[in-house]
């Protein structure tokens, strides 16, 4: 009767231990502790069937079983982990092969009893006595319950992991939906959402906020020349620096490309000072060189901003206003940023209308080419520069300094540039019919940045030459110093290709840009043009004379011809001649003339 009560009590207590925990290891640990205590064991061990990755298997097929040591009480035997005990390891292997209860007496007199946890693992007891058969039989239903509980624990664990994985995936998707893939900053969509909330808060709390629009200057030529991998690293570096500005009231996002947006909320009555402080911090972040793959790059940025709700309570309008102000800052080359003003939008409207006027003028033939003759020191005409002129139907003769920059901001400069090329070739064809002096060599046309980066620009030039059946050496291109440096590798290749086809190139406005001698000696141009800013009153300015002398010496060293622009007086002419410059262009010799009057110069 006592033995029966013991077995019933044992089964009940073990069953209760099994049902206490959902975590597999915790549940098995409680179960082993009860076994250890109730059966007076010296040690107890569990091996679990696992999959190929070593994770416990929910239901193991015997033919594909891999078992691993999972738990022992106590953990060690004489300081050594049980899983390294050879006697226990051999016994577990025999038990797994037998797939039924087995026992073994060790050399030290201890006993090992092995049981199968159906489809889940092995249970091994170490005792100092023989475990009675009725006790072993009493364990059979308990082991079945243990197997069921193992399955439940593994299913629960699997569900927990699945829920956690799903949560991680959902968090990742949510992050990706709100953040830019390259920089990790807020993306355009989330910035719009944050700005909408900031506007509502500003209305509710009677506060002022601002949207700051940032554009990285001269990023495109670096990105094109060095590759997108370098460009991406530059953007990522800048993003990390801008992210340092974030706070409870400041959000930073990437709007797209090299454009970034900063939202500042809850500004006080000194908001202009606070905005200026942030702009100063942004400029300071850009003063640090960008070191990418052992190369160092220096950048500046253009900044515009708009205030909410003072200037607008609409997300799209605020971003548009800040963008407009940024472009005004870029045109003014201002590092201090520009606040949006209504006059800026009106200016843009006028510019758009002006672009429409230019398009109409191009269609109506209102654009003309004027030619300014070029001479040598003997007074012989040696060539001419083609200059674009526009007779506006309302405003009259427009200044190129007004319409050329506006055309360059739009793609209209491509159509205008193509017209200039074709018209110059048509005029050269007419010149070829005249008895030209032997000193007259070529007509030069100016090239814009957008023309230069066209992949088929050289082909367009060659087609125009072929179409008009003119000698290629009669046409020359003028490229500004800054334009060449911004597209240095492409420029070198283009000039070399054109030179191989008898078309010379000259560097215009030399000395006003930022090119280095390293660049200059690589550019296979044939002519340097001294900018008019160094020619004006050169006889009275030792600085201008020194710069002109340096350019002349440099040109001679590089085996390039030198031509001075803007020569207007005999004194300037004589000074330049004394310095060793023997080619000239300017009002002293001839004003720009329409083609029919230009050809009269040959008489």
Coordinates of C-alpha atoms in Angstrom, one line a residue, residues 45-337:
X45 CA 20.4 14.2 -17.7
X46 CA 18.3 15.0 -20.8
X47 CA 19.4 14.8 -24.4
X48 CA 17.1 16.5 -27.0
X49 CA 16.6 15.6 -30.7
X50 CA 17.7 18.5 -32.9
X51 CA 17.6 19.5 -36.5
X52 CA 20.7 20.0 -38.6
X53 CA 21.1 23.6 -37.3
X54 CA 21.2 22.3 -33.7
X55 CA 17.8 23.6 -32.7
X56 CA 15.4 21.4 -30.8
X57 CA 13.0 19.6 -33.2
X58 CA 9.3 19.7 -32.7
X59 CA 8.7 16.1 -33.9
X60 CA 11.8 14.1 -34.8
X61 CA 11.8 11.3 -37.4
X62 CA 14.0 8.5 -36.1
X63 CA 15.9 8.0 -39.3
X64 CA 17.0 11.6 -39.4
X65 CA 17.6 12.1 -35.6
X66 CA 20.5 14.1 -34.2
X67 CA 20.5 14.2 -30.4
X68 CA 22.5 16.7 -28.3
X69 CA 23.1 17.1 -24.6
X70 CA 20.6 19.6 -23.3
X71 CA 20.6 19.6 -19.5
X72 CA 22.2 18.0 -16.5
X73 CA 21.7 18.1 -12.7
X74 CA 24.3 18.8 -11.3
X75 CA 26.0 20.6 -14.2
X76 CA 29.5 19.0 -13.6
X77 CA 31.1 15.9 -12.3
X78 CA 34.3 16.6 -10.5
X79 CA 34.7 19.9 -12.2
X80 CA 34.1 18.5 -15.7
X81 CA 30.9 19.1 -17.7
X82 CA 28.7 16.0 -18.0
X83 CA 28.6 16.2 -21.8
X84 CA 32.3 15.4 -21.8
X85 CA 31.9 12.3 -19.6
X86 CA 32.7 9.3 -21.8
X87 CA 30.6 6.8 -19.8
X88 CA 27.5 9.0 -20.0
X89 CA 28.2 9.7 -23.7
X90 CA 28.5 6.0 -24.6
X91 CA 25.4 5.2 -22.6
X92 CA 23.4 7.9 -24.4
X93 CA 24.5 6.5 -27.7
X94 CA 23.4 2.9 -26.8
X95 CA 20.0 4.3 -25.5
X96 CA 19.4 6.2 -28.7
X97 CA 20.2 3.1 -30.8
X98 CA 18.0 0.8 -28.6
X99 CA 15.0 3.2 -28.5
X100 CA 13.7 1.5 -25.4
X101 CA 14.6 1.5 -21.7
X102 CA 18.1 0.2 -20.8
X103 CA 20.2 0.1 -17.7
X104 CA 24.0 -0.2 -16.9
X105 CA 26.1 -0.7 -13.8
X106 CA 29.3 1.4 -13.9
X107 CA 32.7 0.3 -12.6
X108 CA 32.2 2.5 -9.5
X109 CA 29.0 0.7 -8.6
X110 CA 26.7 3.4 -9.7
X111 CA 23.8 2.6 -12.0
X112 CA 22.6 4.4 -15.2
X113 CA 19.0 4.0 -16.2
X114 CA 17.9 5.3 -19.7
X115 CA 14.4 6.2 -20.9
X116 CA 13.0 7.4 -24.2
X117 CA 11.1 10.7 -24.3
X118 CA 8.9 9.8 -27.3
X119 CA 10.0 11.6 -30.5
X120 CA 11.8 14.2 -28.4
X121 CA 14.9 12.9 -26.6
X122 CA 16.5 10.8 -24.0
X123 CA 16.3 10.8 -20.2
X124 CA 19.1 9.3 -18.1
X125 CA 19.2 8.8 -14.3
X126 CA 22.3 8.0 -12.3
X127 CA 21.6 6.2 -9.0
X128 CA 23.5 4.4 -6.3
X129 CA 20.8 1.8 -6.2
X130 CA 18.8 -0.3 -8.5
X131 CA 15.7 1.5 -9.7
X132 CA 12.6 -0.8 -9.1
X133 CA 10.8 -2.1 -12.1
X134 CA 7.5 -0.6 -10.9
X135 CA 9.1 2.8 -10.6
X136 CA 10.4 2.5 -14.2
X137 CA 6.9 1.5 -15.4
X138 CA 5.4 4.4 -13.4
X139 CA 7.5 6.7 -15.4
X140 CA 6.1 5.6 -18.8
X141 CA 2.9 7.8 -18.8
X142 CA 4.9 10.6 -17.3
X143 CA 7.4 10.5 -20.2
X144 CA 4.5 10.5 -22.6
X145 CA 3.2 13.7 -20.9
X146 CA 6.7 15.1 -20.9
X147 CA 6.9 14.5 -24.7
X148 CA 3.6 16.4 -25.1
X149 CA 4.8 19.2 -23.0
X150 CA 8.1 19.3 -24.9
X151 CA 6.1 19.7 -28.1
X152 CA 3.9 22.4 -26.6
X153 CA 7.0 24.3 -25.4
X154 CA 8.7 24.1 -28.8
X155 CA 5.5 25.2 -30.6
X156 CA 5.2 28.1 -28.1
X157 CA 8.9 29.0 -28.7
X158 CA 8.4 28.8 -32.4
X159 CA 5.4 31.1 -32.2
X160 CA 7.3 33.5 -30.0
X161 CA 10.2 33.6 -32.5
X162 CA 7.8 34.0 -35.4
X163 CA 6.0 36.8 -33.7
X164 CA 9.4 38.4 -32.8
X165 CA 10.6 38.0 -36.4
X166 CA 7.4 39.4 -37.7
X167 CA 7.7 42.3 -35.3
X168 CA 11.3 42.9 -36.5
X169 CA 10.2 42.8 -40.2
X170 CA 7.3 45.2 -39.5
X171 CA 9.7 47.5 -37.7
X172 CA 12.1 47.3 -40.6
X173 CA 9.4 48.0 -43.1
X174 CA 8.2 50.9 -41.0
X175 CA 11.7 52.2 -40.8
X176 CA 12.3 51.8 -44.5
X177 CA 8.9 53.6 -45.2
X178 CA 10.1 56.6 -43.2
X179 CA 13.9 56.7 -43.9
X180 CA 16.1 57.2 -46.8
X181 CA 17.8 54.0 -48.0
X182 CA 21.3 55.5 -48.4
X183 CA 21.6 58.0 -45.5
X184 CA 19.2 56.6 -42.9
X185 CA 17.7 60.2 -42.5
X186 CA 14.0 60.7 -42.8
X187 CA 12.8 60.4 -46.4
X188 CA 10.7 62.9 -48.4
X189 CA 7.4 61.3 -47.5
X190 CA 8.1 61.2 -43.8
X191 CA 9.5 64.8 -43.8
X192 CA 6.1 65.9 -45.3
X193 CA 4.3 64.1 -42.5
X194 CA 6.6 65.6 -39.8
X195 CA 6.2 69.0 -41.3
X196 CA 2.4 68.7 -41.4
X197 CA 2.4 67.8 -37.7
X198 CA 4.8 70.7 -36.9
X199 CA 2.5 73.1 -38.6
X200 CA -0.5 71.9 -36.6
X201 CA 1.6 72.2 -33.3
X202 CA 2.7 75.7 -34.3
X203 CA -1.0 76.8 -34.8
X204 CA -2.1 75.1 -31.5
X205 CA 0.8 76.4 -29.4
X206 CA 1.1 79.8 -31.2
X207 CA 4.8 79.0 -32.0
X208 CA 7.0 79.6 -35.1
X209 CA 8.9 77.0 -37.1
X210 CA 11.0 76.9 -40.2
X211 CA 11.9 74.6 -43.1
X212 CA 15.5 74.9 -44.2
X213 CA 16.4 73.6 -47.7
X214 CA 20.0 72.7 -48.3
X215 CA 21.7 72.0 -51.6
X216 CA 25.3 70.8 -51.9
X217 CA 27.2 73.0 -54.3
X218 CA 29.3 71.4 -57.1
X219 CA 28.3 67.9 -56.1
X220 CA 27.3 66.8 -59.6
X221 CA 30.7 67.3 -61.3
X222 CA 32.4 65.3 -58.5
X223 CA 29.8 62.6 -58.7
X224 CA 30.1 62.4 -62.5
X225 CA 33.9 62.4 -62.5
X226 CA 34.6 60.2 -59.5
X227 CA 31.6 57.8 -59.8
X228 CA 28.5 57.2 -57.8
X229 CA 30.3 55.1 -55.2
X230 CA 32.3 58.2 -54.1
X231 CA 29.2 60.4 -54.5
X232 CA 27.2 58.1 -52.2
X233 CA 30.0 58.2 -49.5
X234 CA 30.0 62.0 -49.7
X235 CA 26.3 62.2 -49.2
X236 CA 26.4 59.6 -46.3
X237 CA 29.2 61.7 -44.6
X238 CA 27.2 64.9 -45.0
X239 CA 24.0 63.1 -43.7
X240 CA 25.9 61.9 -40.6
X241 CA 27.1 65.4 -39.9
X242 CA 23.7 67.0 -40.4
X243 CA 22.2 64.2 -38.2
X244 CA 24.3 65.6 -35.3
X245 CA 22.0 68.7 -35.3
X246 CA 18.9 66.6 -34.5
X247 CA 17.1 67.2 -31.2
X248 CA 13.6 67.2 -29.7
X249 CA 12.8 70.2 -31.9
X250 CA 14.9 69.6 -35.0
X251 CA 14.3 66.9 -37.6
X252 CA 16.7 66.2 -40.5
X253 CA 15.8 64.5 -43.8
X254 CA 17.1 63.9 -47.3
X255 CA 14.8 65.4 -49.9
X256 CA 16.5 63.7 -52.8
X257 CA 19.9 63.7 -54.6
X258 CA 22.2 66.2 -52.8
X259 CA 19.2 68.1 -51.3
X260 CA 18.5 68.0 -47.6
X261 CA 15.7 69.4 -45.4
X262 CA 15.8 70.5 -41.8
X263 CA 12.6 71.2 -39.8
X264 CA 12.9 73.4 -36.7
X265 CA 9.9 73.6 -34.3
X266 CA 9.0 75.7 -31.3
X267 CA 11.2 78.7 -32.1
X268 CA 10.9 81.7 -29.7
X269 CA 10.6 85.4 -30.5
X270 CA 14.3 85.5 -31.5
X271 CA 13.7 83.0 -34.2
X272 CA 15.8 84.8 -36.8
X273 CA 18.8 84.5 -34.5
X274 CA 18.1 80.8 -33.9
X275 CA 17.9 80.1 -37.6
X276 CA 21.1 82.0 -38.3
X277 CA 22.8 79.9 -35.6
X278 CA 21.7 76.7 -37.3
X279 CA 22.9 77.9 -40.7
X280 CA 26.2 78.8 -39.2
X281 CA 26.5 75.3 -37.7
X282 CA 25.6 73.8 -41.1
X283 CA 28.4 75.8 -42.8
X284 CA 30.8 74.8 -40.0
X285 CA 30.0 71.1 -40.7
X286 CA 30.9 71.7 -44.4
X287 CA 34.2 73.4 -43.6
X288 CA 35.6 70.0 -42.6
X289 CA 37.0 68.3 -45.7
X290 CA 35.3 65.1 -47.0
X291 CA 38.0 62.4 -47.0
X292 CA 36.8 59.6 -49.3
X293 CA 39.1 56.8 -50.3
X294 CA 42.3 58.8 -49.4
X295 CA 41.0 61.8 -51.5
X296 CA 39.9 65.0 -49.9
X297 CA 37.0 67.1 -51.2
X298 CA 35.8 70.6 -50.1
X299 CA 32.2 71.6 -50.5
X300 CA 29.9 74.5 -49.7
X301 CA 26.1 74.6 -49.7
X302 CA 23.3 76.9 -50.7
X303 CA 20.5 77.4 -48.0
X304 CA 17.0 78.7 -48.2
X305 CA 14.3 78.8 -45.6
X306 CA 10.6 79.6 -45.1
X307 CA 8.7 80.2 -41.9
X308 CA 5.5 78.5 -40.7
X309 CA 2.8 79.4 -40.2
X310 CA 3.9 83.0 -41.0
X311 CA 4.6 82.4 -44.7
X312 CA 2.4 79.3 -45.3
X313 CA 0.5 76.5 -43.5
X314 CA 0.8 74.2 -46.5
X315 CA 3.5 71.5 -46.6
X316 CA 4.0 71.8 -50.4
X317 CA 4.1 75.5 -50.4
X318 CA 6.6 75.7 -47.5
X319 CA 9.0 73.3 -49.2
X320 CA 8.6 75.1 -52.5
X321 CA 9.3 78.5 -50.9
X322 CA 12.4 77.2 -49.1
X323 CA 13.6 75.6 -52.4
X324 CA 13.0 79.0 -54.2
X325 CA 15.0 80.8 -51.5
X326 CA 17.8 78.2 -51.8
X327 CA 18.2 79.0 -55.5
X328 CA 18.3 82.7 -54.7
X329 CA 21.1 82.0 -52.3
X330 CA 22.9 79.9 -54.9
X331 CA 22.6 82.7 -57.5
X332 CA 23.9 85.2 -54.9
X333 CA 26.6 82.8 -53.8
X334 CA 25.5 83.6 -50.2
X335 CA 26.6 81.3 -47.4
X336 CA 24.3 82.9 -44.9
X337 CA 21.1 81.6 -46.5

